[in-house]
Coordinates of C-alpha atoms in Angstrom, one line a residue:
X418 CA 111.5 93.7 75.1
X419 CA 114.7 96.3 75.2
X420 CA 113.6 99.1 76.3
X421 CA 115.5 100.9 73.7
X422 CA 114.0 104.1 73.7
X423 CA 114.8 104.9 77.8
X424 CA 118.1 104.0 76.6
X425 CA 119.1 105.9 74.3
X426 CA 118.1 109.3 76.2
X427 CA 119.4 107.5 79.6
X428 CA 122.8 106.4 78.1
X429 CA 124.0 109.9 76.6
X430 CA 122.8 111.3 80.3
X431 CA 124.9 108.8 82.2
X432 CA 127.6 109.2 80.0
X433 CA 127.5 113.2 80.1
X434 CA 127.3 112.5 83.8
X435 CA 130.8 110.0 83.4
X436 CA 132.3 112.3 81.5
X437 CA 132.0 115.8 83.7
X438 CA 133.9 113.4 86.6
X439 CA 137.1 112.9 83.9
X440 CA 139.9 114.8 84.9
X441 CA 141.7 114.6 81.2
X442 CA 141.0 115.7 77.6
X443 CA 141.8 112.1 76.2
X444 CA 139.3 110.8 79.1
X445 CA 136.6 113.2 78.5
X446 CA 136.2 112.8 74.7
X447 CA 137.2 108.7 74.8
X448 CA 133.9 108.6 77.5
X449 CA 131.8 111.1 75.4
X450 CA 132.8 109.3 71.5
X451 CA 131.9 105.2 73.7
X452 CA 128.7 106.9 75.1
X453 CA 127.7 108.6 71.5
X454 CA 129.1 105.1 69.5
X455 CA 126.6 103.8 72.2
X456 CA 123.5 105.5 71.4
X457 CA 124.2 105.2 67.6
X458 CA 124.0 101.4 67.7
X459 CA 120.9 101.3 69.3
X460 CA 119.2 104.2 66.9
X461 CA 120.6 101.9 64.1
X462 CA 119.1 98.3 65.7
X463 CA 116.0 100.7 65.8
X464 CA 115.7 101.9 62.6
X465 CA 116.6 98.7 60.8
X466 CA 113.3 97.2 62.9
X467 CA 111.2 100.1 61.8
X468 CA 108.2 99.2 60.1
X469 CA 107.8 102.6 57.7
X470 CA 104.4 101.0 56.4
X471 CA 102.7 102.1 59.3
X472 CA 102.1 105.4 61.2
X473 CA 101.5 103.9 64.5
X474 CA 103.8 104.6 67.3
X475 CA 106.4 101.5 67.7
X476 CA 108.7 100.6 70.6
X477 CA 106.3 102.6 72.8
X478 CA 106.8 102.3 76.7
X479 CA 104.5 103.0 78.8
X480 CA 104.1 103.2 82.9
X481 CA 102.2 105.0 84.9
X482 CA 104.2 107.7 87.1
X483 CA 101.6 110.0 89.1
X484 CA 98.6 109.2 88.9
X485 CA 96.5 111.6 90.8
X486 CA 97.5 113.5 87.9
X487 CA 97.5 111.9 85.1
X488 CA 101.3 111.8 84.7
X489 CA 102.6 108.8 82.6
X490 CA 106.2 107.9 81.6
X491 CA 105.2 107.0 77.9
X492 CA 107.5 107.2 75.1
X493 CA 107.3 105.9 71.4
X494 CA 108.5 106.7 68.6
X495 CA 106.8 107.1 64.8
X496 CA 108.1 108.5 61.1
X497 CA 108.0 111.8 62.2
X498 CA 110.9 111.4 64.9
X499 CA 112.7 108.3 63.7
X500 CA 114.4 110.5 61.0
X501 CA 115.0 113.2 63.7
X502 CA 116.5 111.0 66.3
X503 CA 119.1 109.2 63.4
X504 CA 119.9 112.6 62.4
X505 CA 121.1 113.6 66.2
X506 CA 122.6 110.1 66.8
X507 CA 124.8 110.0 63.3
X508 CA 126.1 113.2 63.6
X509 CA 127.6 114.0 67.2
X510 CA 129.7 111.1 67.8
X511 CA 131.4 112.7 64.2
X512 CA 131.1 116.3 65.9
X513 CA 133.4 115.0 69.1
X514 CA 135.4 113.3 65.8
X515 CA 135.6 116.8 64.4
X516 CA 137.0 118.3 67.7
X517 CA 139.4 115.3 68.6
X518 CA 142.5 118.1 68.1
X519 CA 140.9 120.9 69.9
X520 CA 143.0 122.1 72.7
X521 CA 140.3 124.1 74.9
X522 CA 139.6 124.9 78.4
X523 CA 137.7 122.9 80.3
X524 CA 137.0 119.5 78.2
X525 CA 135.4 117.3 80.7
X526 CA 132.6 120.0 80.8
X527 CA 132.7 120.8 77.0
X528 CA 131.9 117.0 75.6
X529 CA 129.6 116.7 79.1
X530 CA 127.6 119.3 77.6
X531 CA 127.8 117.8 74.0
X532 CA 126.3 114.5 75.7
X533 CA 123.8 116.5 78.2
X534 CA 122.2 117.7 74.9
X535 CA 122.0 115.3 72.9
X536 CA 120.0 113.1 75.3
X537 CA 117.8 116.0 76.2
X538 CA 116.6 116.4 72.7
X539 CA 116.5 112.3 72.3
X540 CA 114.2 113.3 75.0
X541 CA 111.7 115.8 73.8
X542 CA 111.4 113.1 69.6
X543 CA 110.5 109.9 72.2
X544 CA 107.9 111.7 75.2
X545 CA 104.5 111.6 74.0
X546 CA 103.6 112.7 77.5
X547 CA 103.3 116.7 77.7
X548 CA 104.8 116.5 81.1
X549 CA 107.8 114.3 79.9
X550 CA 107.7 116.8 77.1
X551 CA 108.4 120.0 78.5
X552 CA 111.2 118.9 80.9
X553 CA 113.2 117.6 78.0
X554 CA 112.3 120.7 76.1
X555 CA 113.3 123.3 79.2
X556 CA 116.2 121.2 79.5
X557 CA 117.7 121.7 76.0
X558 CA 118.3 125.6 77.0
X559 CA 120.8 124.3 79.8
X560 CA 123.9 122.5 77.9
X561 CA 123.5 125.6 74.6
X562 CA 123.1 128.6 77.3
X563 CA 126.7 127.1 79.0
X564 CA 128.2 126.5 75.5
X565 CA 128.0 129.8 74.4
X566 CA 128.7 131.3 77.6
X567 CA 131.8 129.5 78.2
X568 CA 133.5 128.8 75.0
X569 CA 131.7 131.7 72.7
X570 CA 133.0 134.1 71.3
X571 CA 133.6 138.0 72.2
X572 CA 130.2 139.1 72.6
X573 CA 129.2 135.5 74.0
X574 CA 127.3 137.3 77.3
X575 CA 125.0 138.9 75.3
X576 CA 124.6 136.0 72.9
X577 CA 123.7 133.8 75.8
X578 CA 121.3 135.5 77.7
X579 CA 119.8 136.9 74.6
X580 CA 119.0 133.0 73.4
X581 CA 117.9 131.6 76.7
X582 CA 115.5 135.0 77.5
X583 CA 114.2 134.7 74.2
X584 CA 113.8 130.8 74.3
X585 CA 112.5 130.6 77.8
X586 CA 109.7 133.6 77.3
X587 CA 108.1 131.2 74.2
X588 CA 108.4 128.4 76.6
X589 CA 106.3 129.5 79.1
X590 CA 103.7 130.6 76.4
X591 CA 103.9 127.3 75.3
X592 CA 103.3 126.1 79.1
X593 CA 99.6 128.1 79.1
X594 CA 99.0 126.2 76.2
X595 CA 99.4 123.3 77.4
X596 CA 98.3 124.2 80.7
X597 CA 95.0 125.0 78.6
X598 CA 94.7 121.5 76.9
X599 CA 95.3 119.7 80.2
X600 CA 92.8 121.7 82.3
X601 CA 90.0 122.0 79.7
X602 CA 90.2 118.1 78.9
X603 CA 90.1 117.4 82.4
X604 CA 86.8 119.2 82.6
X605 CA 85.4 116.9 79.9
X606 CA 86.2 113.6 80.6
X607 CA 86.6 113.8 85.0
X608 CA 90.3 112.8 85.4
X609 CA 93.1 114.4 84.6
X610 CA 95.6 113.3 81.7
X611 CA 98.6 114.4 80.1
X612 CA 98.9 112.0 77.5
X613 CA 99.7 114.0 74.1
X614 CA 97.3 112.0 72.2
X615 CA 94.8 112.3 74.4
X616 CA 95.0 115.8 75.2
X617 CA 94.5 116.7 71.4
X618 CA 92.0 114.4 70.8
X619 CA 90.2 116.7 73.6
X620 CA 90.8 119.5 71.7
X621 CA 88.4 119.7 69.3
X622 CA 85.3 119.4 72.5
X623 CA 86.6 122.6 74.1
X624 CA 83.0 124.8 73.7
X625 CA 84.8 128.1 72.8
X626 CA 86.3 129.0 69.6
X627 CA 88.0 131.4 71.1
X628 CA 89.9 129.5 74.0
X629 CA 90.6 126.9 71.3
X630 CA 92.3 129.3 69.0
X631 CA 94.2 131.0 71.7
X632 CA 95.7 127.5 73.3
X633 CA 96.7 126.7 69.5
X634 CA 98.8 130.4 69.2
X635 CA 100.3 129.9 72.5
X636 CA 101.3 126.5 71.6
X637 CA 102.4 127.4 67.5
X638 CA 104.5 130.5 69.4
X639 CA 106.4 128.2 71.8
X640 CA 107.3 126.5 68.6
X641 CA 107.7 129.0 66.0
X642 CA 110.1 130.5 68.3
X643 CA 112.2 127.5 68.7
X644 CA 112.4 127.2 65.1
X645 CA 112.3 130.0 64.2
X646 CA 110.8 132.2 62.0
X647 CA 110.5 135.9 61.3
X648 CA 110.0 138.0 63.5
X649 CA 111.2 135.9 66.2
X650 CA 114.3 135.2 65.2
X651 CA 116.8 137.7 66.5
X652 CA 118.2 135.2 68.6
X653 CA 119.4 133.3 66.4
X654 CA 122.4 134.8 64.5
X655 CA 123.4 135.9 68.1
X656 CA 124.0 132.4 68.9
X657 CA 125.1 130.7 66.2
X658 CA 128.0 132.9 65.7
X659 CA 129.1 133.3 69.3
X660 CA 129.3 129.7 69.5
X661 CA 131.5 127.4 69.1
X662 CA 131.8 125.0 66.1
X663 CA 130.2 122.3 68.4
X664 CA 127.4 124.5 69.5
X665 CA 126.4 125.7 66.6
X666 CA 126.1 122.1 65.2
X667 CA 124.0 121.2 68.6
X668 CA 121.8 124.3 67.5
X669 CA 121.4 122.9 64.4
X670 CA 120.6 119.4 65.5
X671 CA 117.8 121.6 67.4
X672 CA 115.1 120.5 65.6
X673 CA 112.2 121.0 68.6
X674 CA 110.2 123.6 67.2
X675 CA 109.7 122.1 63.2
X676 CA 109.0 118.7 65.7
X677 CA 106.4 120.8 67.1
X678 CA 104.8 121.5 64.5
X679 CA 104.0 118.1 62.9
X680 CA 103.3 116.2 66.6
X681 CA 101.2 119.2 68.4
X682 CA 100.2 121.8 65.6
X683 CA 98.9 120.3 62.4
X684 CA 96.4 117.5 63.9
X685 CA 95.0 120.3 66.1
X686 CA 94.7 122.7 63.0
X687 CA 91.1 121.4 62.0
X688 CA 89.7 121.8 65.5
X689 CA 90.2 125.3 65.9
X690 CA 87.5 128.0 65.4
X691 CA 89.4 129.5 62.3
X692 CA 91.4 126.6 60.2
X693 CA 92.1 129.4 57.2
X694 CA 93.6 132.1 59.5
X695 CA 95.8 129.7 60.6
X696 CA 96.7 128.1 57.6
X697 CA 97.4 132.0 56.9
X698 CA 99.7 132.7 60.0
X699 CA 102.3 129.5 59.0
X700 CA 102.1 130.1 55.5
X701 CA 102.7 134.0 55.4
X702 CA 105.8 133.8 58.2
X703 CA 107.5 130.6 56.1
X704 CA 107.2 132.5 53.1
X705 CA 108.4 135.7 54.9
X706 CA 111.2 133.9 56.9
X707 CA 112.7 132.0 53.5
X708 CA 113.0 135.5 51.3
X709 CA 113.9 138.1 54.2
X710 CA 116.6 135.5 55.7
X711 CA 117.7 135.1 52.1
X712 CA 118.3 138.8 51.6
X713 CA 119.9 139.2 55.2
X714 CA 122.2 136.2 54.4
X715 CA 122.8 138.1 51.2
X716 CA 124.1 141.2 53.3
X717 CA 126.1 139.9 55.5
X718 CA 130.3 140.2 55.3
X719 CA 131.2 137.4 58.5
X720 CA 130.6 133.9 56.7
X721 CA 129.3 132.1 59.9
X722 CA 126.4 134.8 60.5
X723 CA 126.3 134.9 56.6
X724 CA 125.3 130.7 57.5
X725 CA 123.1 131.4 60.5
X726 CA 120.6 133.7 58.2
X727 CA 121.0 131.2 55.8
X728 CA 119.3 129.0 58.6
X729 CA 116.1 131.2 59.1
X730 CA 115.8 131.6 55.8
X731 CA 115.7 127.2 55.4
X732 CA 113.8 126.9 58.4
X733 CA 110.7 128.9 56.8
X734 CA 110.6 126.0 54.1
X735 CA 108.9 124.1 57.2
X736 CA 106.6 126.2 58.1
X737 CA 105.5 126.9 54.6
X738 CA 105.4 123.5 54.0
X739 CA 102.9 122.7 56.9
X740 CA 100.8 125.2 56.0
X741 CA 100.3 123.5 52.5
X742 CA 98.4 120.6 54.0
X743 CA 99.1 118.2 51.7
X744 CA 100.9 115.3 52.2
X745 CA 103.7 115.7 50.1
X746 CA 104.5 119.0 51.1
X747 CA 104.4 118.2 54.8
X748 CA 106.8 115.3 54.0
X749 CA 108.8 118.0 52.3
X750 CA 109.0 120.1 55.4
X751 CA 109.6 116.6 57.6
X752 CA 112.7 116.1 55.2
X753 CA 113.7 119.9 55.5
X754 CA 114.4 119.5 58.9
X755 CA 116.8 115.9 58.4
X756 CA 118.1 117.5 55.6
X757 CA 119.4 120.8 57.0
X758 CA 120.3 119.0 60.1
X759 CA 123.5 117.5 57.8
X760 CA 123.7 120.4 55.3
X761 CA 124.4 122.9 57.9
X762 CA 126.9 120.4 60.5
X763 CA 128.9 121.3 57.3
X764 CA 128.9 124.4 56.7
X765 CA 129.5 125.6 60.3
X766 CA 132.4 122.7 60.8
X767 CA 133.7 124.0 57.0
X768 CA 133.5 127.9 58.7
X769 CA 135.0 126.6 62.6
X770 CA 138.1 125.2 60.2
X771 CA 138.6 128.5 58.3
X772 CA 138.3 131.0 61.3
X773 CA 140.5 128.7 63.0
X774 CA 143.4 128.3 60.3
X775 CA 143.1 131.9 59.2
X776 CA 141.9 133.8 62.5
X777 CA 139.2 135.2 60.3
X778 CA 135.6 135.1 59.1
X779 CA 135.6 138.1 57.2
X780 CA 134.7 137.1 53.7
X781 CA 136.8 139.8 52.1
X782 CA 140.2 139.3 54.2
X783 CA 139.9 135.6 52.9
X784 CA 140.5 134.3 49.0
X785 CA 142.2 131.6 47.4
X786 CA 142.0 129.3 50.4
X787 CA 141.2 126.2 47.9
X788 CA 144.9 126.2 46.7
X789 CA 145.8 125.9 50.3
X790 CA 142.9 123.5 51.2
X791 CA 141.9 121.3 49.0
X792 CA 140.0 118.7 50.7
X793 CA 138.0 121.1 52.5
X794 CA 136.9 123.1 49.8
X795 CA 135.5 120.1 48.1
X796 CA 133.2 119.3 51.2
X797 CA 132.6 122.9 51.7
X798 CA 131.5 123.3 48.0
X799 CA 129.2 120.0 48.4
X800 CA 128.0 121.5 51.6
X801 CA 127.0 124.8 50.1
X802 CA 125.5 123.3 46.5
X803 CA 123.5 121.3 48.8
X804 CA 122.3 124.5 50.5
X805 CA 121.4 126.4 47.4
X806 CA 118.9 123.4 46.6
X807 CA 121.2 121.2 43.5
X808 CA 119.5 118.7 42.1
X809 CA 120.7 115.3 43.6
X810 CA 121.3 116.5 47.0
X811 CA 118.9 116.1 49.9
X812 CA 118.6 120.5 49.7
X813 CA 116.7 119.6 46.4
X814 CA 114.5 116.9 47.3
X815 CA 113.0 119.0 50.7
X816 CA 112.4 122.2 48.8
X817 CA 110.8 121.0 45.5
X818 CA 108.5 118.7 47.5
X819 CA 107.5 122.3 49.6
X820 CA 107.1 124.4 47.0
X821 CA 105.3 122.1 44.4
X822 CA 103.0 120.7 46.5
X823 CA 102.2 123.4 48.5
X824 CA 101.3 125.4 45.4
X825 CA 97.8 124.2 45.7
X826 CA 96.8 125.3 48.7
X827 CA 98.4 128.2 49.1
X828 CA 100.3 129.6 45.9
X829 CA 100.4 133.1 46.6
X830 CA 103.3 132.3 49.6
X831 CA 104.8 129.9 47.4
X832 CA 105.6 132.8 44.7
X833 CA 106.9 134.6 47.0
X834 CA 109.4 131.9 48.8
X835 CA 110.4 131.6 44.8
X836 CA 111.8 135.1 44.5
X837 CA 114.3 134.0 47.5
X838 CA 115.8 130.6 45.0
X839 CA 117.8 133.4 42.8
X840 CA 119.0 135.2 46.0
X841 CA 120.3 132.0 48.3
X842 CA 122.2 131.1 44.6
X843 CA 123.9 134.5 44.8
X844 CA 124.9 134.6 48.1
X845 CA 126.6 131.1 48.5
X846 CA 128.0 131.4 45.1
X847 CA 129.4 135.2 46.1
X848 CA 131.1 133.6 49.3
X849 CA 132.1 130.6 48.1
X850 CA 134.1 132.9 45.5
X851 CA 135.3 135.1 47.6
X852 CA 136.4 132.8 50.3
X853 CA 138.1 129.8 48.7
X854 CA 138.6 131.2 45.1
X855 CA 140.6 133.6 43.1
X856 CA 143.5 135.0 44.4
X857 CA 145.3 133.6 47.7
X858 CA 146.0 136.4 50.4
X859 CA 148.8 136.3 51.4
X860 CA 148.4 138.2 54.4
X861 CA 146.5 135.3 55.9
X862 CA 150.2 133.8 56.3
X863 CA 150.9 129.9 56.3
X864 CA 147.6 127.7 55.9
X865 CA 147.7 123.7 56.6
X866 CA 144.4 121.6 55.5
X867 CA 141.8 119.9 58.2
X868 CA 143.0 117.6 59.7
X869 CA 142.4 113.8 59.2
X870 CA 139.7 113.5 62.2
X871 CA 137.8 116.6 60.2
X872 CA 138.5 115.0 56.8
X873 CA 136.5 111.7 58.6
X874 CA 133.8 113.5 59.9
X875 CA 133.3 116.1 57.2
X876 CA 133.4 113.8 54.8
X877 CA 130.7 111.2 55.8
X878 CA 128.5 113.9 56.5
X879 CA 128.9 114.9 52.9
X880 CA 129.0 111.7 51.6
X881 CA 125.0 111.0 53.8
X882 CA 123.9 114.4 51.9
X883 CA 124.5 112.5 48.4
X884 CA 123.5 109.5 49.5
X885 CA 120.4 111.0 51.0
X886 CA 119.9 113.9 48.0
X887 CA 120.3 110.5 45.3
X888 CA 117.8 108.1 47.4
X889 CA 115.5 109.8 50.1
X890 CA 113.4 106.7 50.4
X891 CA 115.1 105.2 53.4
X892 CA 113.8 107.9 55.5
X893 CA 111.3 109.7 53.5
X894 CA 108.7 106.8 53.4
X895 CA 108.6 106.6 56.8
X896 CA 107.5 110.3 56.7
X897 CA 105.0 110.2 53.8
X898 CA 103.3 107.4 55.9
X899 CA 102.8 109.7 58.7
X900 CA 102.1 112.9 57.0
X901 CA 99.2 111.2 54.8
X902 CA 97.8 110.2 58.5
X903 CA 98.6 113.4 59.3
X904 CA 96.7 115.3 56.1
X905 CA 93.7 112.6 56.2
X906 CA 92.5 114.0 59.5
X907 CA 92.2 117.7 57.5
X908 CA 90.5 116.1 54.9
X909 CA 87.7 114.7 56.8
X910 CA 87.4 117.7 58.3
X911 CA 87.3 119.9 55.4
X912 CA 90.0 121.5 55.7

């Protein structure tokens, strides 16, 4: 059989590696569209052959690599990162689309990057060996530190090392953790392993409470952080707004840490000493992280960090909906993460056109740009309805399944993730209006509208959020099959 999966991590590498050897723009982004055009044939041949009645793990490979240490090059792939892996593969070949016309320094490097990271995180949704793991996870912090160091914006230093400090720290927490697993199972069975399966089906013989509660932390922090969630988010509007267009997209396509959580956290949740604390921790910073991103988005005058809270404030709908343990609220979160993965390629490609046409993304120095860009505002205003939650876009579908299913299990966090619905209305409404409607500025001079490579790639992204928003099934059953496997094993234990 193909063995698709090393392919499509392997291809965007080699191509990355092609690509940083070009010596012209129209060589660099013709190498890194064939290698990205690549990769999205053979996520599509893969999807089209996934069987989403089952939650076992399908095109697996497996060989053994060092043995005297339980090392294993094993990949597979399952409902939980089939979605996550079409997400990445769909939407940067349209994100080098989207920067055809971009004159920048450096290009070879730029889409090298763009191909660097996209088969990194490939990577980290196919290893279900820790070791595999965690070098495509460290290796995701290579190609985003370099974007925003090298194409960011004024205060892109700080941005940078702030992200990778940050990033890096909850790494190496995360390493304990799974230095914990790995060294504690070997002490049960006699050999070491660093299968993921196997490591947390240890998990629940490790004698102490204790130890087990504190490998589970470590690991939930390494992940939280990646998210991420209140209070460990400062990173994030750092980065996102330094960026550029393309590397806040790749940020966004970043979905490691709400991975995390559904392969490593919640079937280790029963095992530990103190299920309901834990249930606690997830559920109280989801909650916390949708409302106080809400109101910080709600504060903010630049539209692109205005976005980035926006992000935090999403990103707590997947906590919140792991911590409601039931299947359809897990699913919910599972779809958050696809689903903000194309809401928000908008929104920052809609913001990367508007700072670049007016030289601005002050929300009061703009106004009226919808008279002199018409075909973005109507993917911008999808993009941002879709954001607020509107019924019949894929916003809608991830946050009712969170909050009304995780209402059973833990209400008092969904009441307060309610009070934040009115407030994310308000603050996309109040920038939409002030940015695109009402009175033109004329200080902002002569406007032209995006161009026809941005109206392409724009536009099918918006197009995949209706599609998506109007019929979830084609990846949401996938998902529901895993996350009632998933919820099952809670169930048995009482959780």
């Amino acid at each position: 059989m193909l063995p698709i999966l090393s392919l499509i991590v392997l291809i965007p590498i080699l191509f990355s590696a092609v690509t940083f050897l070009t010596k012209t723009r129209e060589q660099a982004r013709i190498s890194a569209l064939v290698g990205t055009l690549i990769t999205l044939v053979l996520t599509l041949y893969m999807y089209f052959s996934f069987d989403s009645t089952t939650a076992a793990m399908q095109f697996e490979e497996m060989a053994n690599w060092i043995p005297s240490l339980g090392i294993s090059y094993h990949l597979g792939v399952d409902g939980v990162s089939m979605p996550l892996i079409l997400l990445n593969a769909i939407v940067i070949p349209l994100l080098i689309i989207y920067t055809w016309d971009d004159v920048r320094s450096a290009p070879n490097r730029f889409y090298g990057l763009i191909l660097a990271m996209q088969g990194a995180v490939i990577g980290v949704f196919v290893a279900l060996d820790f070791f595999i793991f965690y070098i495509f996870w460290e290796l995701t912090l290579v190609p985003l530190f370099f974007m925003v160091n090298i194409w960011g914006g004024s205060n892109k230093k700080h941005a940078a090392i702030k992200f990778f400090i940050y990033t890096h720290v909850a790494s190496l927490v995360m390493l304990l953790g799974i230095f914990g697993l790995y060294f504690n199972a070997w002490s049960i069975t006699g050999s070491p392993n660093m299968d993921m399966a196997h490591l947390i089906s240890q998990f629940q013989f490790f004698e102490s409470g204790g130890l087990r509660d504190a490998i589970f932390l470590a690991l939930l922090f390494g992940f939280i952080v990646k998210l991420p969630v209140v209070p460990f988010h400062s990173w994030l509007p750092d980065a996102y707004s330094e960026a550029p267009t393309a590397g806040s997209v790749l940020f966004i396509l970043l979905k490691i840490g709400g991975y995390g959580l559904f392969r490593v956290m919640l079937p280790m949740l029963p095992f530990t000493a103190t299920p309901s604390l834990m249930i606690t921790i997830m559920g109280a910073l989801g909650a916390v992280s949708i409302l106080y991103g809400a109101f910080l988005a709600l504060a903010q005058k630049d539209l692109k960090r205005m976005i980035a809270y926006s992000s935090i404030s999403h990103m707590g709908y997947v906590t919140l909906g792991c911590a409601g343990l039931v299947s359809l609220s897990v699913s919910g979160a599972m779809f958050q993460q696809f689903s903000h993965g194309l809401i928000m390629s908008i929104m920052f490609m809609s913001c990367g056109v508007i700072q670049t046409a007016t030289g601005t993304r002050i929300i009061n120095e703009l106004g009226g740009l919808a008279q002199k860009m018409p075909k973005l505002t109507v993917i911008m205003v999808l993009g941002f309805m879709a954001s607020l939650g509107l019924p019949g876009l894929t916003g809608f579908i991830a946050e009712f399944l969170v909050l009304t299913f995780s209402f059973i299990n833990v209400p008092t966090y969904v009441i307060i993730a309610l009070l934040a619905i009115v407030i994310t209305a308000a603050y996309h409404l109040w920038a939409l209006q002030r940015a695109m409607f009402g009175t033109f500025n004329e200080k902002l001079g002569e406007i032209v509208d995006i161009s026809s490579y941005q109206t392409l790639s724009m536009g099918i992204i918006a197009l995949l959020v209706l599609y998506f928003g109007l019929n979830p099934s084609p990846v949401l059953d996938m998902m529901i099959t895993n996350s009632e496997k998933i919820v099952s094993l809670m169930a048995v234990m009482g959780v």
